[in-house]
Structures are given as C-alpha cells and as structure tokens.
Coordinates of C-alpha atoms in Angstrom, one line a residue:
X1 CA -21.5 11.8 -9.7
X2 CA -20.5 8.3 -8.3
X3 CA -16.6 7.7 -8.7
X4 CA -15.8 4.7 -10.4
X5 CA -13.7 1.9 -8.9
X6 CA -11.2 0.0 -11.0
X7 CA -10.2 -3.5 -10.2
X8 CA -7.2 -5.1 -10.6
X9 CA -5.6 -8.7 -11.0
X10 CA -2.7 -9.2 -9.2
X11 CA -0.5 -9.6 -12.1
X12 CA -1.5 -5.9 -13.1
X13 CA -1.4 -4.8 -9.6
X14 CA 2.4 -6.2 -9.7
X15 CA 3.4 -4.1 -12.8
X16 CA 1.9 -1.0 -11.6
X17 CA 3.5 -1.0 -8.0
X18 CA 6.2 -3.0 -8.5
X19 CA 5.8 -5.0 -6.1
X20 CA 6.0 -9.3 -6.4
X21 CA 2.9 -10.9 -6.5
X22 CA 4.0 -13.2 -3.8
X23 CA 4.6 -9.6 -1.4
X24 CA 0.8 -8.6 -2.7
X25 CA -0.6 -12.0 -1.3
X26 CA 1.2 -11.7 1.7
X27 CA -0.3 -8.0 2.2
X28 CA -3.7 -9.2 1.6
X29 CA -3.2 -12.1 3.7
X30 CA -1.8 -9.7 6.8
X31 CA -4.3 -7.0 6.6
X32 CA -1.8 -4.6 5.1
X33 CA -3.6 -4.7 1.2
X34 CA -7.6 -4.8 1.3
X35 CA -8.4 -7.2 -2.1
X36 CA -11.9 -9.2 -3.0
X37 CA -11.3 -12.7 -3.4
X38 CA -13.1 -13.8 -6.5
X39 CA -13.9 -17.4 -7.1
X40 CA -14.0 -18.6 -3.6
X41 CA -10.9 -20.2 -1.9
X42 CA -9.1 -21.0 -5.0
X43 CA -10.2 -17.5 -6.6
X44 CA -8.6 -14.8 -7.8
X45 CA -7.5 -11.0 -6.1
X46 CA -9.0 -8.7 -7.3
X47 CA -7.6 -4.6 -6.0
X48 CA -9.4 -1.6 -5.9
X49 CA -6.4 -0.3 -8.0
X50 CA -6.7 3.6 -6.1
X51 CA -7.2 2.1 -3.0
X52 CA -4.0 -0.2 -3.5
X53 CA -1.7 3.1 -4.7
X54 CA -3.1 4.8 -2.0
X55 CA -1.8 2.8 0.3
X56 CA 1.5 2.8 -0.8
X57 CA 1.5 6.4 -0.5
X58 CA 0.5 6.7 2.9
X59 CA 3.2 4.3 3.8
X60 CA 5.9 5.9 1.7
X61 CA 5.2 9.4 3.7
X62 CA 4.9 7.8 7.3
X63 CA 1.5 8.4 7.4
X64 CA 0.3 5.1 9.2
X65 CA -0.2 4.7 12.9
X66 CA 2.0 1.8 13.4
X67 CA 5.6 2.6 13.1
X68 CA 6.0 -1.2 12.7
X69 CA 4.7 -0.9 9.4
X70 CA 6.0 1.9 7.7
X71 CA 7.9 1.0 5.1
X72 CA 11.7 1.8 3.9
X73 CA 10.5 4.8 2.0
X74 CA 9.0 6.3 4.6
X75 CA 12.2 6.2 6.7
X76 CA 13.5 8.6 4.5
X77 CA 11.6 11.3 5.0
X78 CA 11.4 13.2 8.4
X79 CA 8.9 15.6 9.4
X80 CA 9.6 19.0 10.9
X81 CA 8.2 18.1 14.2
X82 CA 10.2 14.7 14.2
X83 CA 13.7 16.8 14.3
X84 CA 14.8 19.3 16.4
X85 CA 16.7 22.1 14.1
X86 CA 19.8 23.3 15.7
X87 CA 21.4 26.7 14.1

C-alpha cells in the first residue's frame, strides 16, 4: 500500500506549526524546510505537510547533526549521555 503525501500551502503550513510564513520562506530558502515551488518563480509552496512536522520534531528533540540548527526547544531537553549524574 503506497502512503499518501499531503501537500500544503504556506498559509496552512503556518496554522498548523505555528510558525510565520515569512520564518517558512526563509526555511525553504536556507535548506532547513524541503517545499515544491508551484507556478515557477512567482509560484506558490507547496509542503509535504508530514515531512514539514517531521522536521520540527527532529529539531525539537536535538536530533539534527548540526548543533547550529537545533532549535530553542531542543535546548531543553538533555540526553542521558549529554550529562554526567552525580549522587
């Protein structure tokens, strides 16, 4: 069974993340957000709306490569091996 992508508009992809639009089009435009650009250069994004929350996630539990890029969230939480427990 093939899974079914769902594509987005960037206002949607706004309300469902929460983030600005004007944040969205500077992800897409640094590489951080993947997005199809519909329409040529004066289209539209379009977001593979799992791919898009996915993403989020991974950032909000540190789980991209470059520390540069984690996000606020993810500086919350610390992972057993990041700490060293003293009794």
């Amino acid at each position: 069974m093939t899974k079914k992508v769902r594509f987005i508009g960037i206002q949607e992809a706004s309300a469902l993340t929460g983030l600005s639009e004007t944040t969205l089009r500077k992800g897409v435009e640094s590489g951080r957000f993947l997005a199809i650009k519909s329409g040529g250069k004066a289209g539209k994004y379009l977001f593979d709306e799992a791919m898009l929350l996915k993403v989020l996630q991974d950032e909000a539990l540190g789980r991209v490569k470059d520390d540069e890029r984690r996000s606020y969230l993810a500086s919350l939480f610390k992972d057993d091996d990041d700490e060293e427990i003293n009794p």
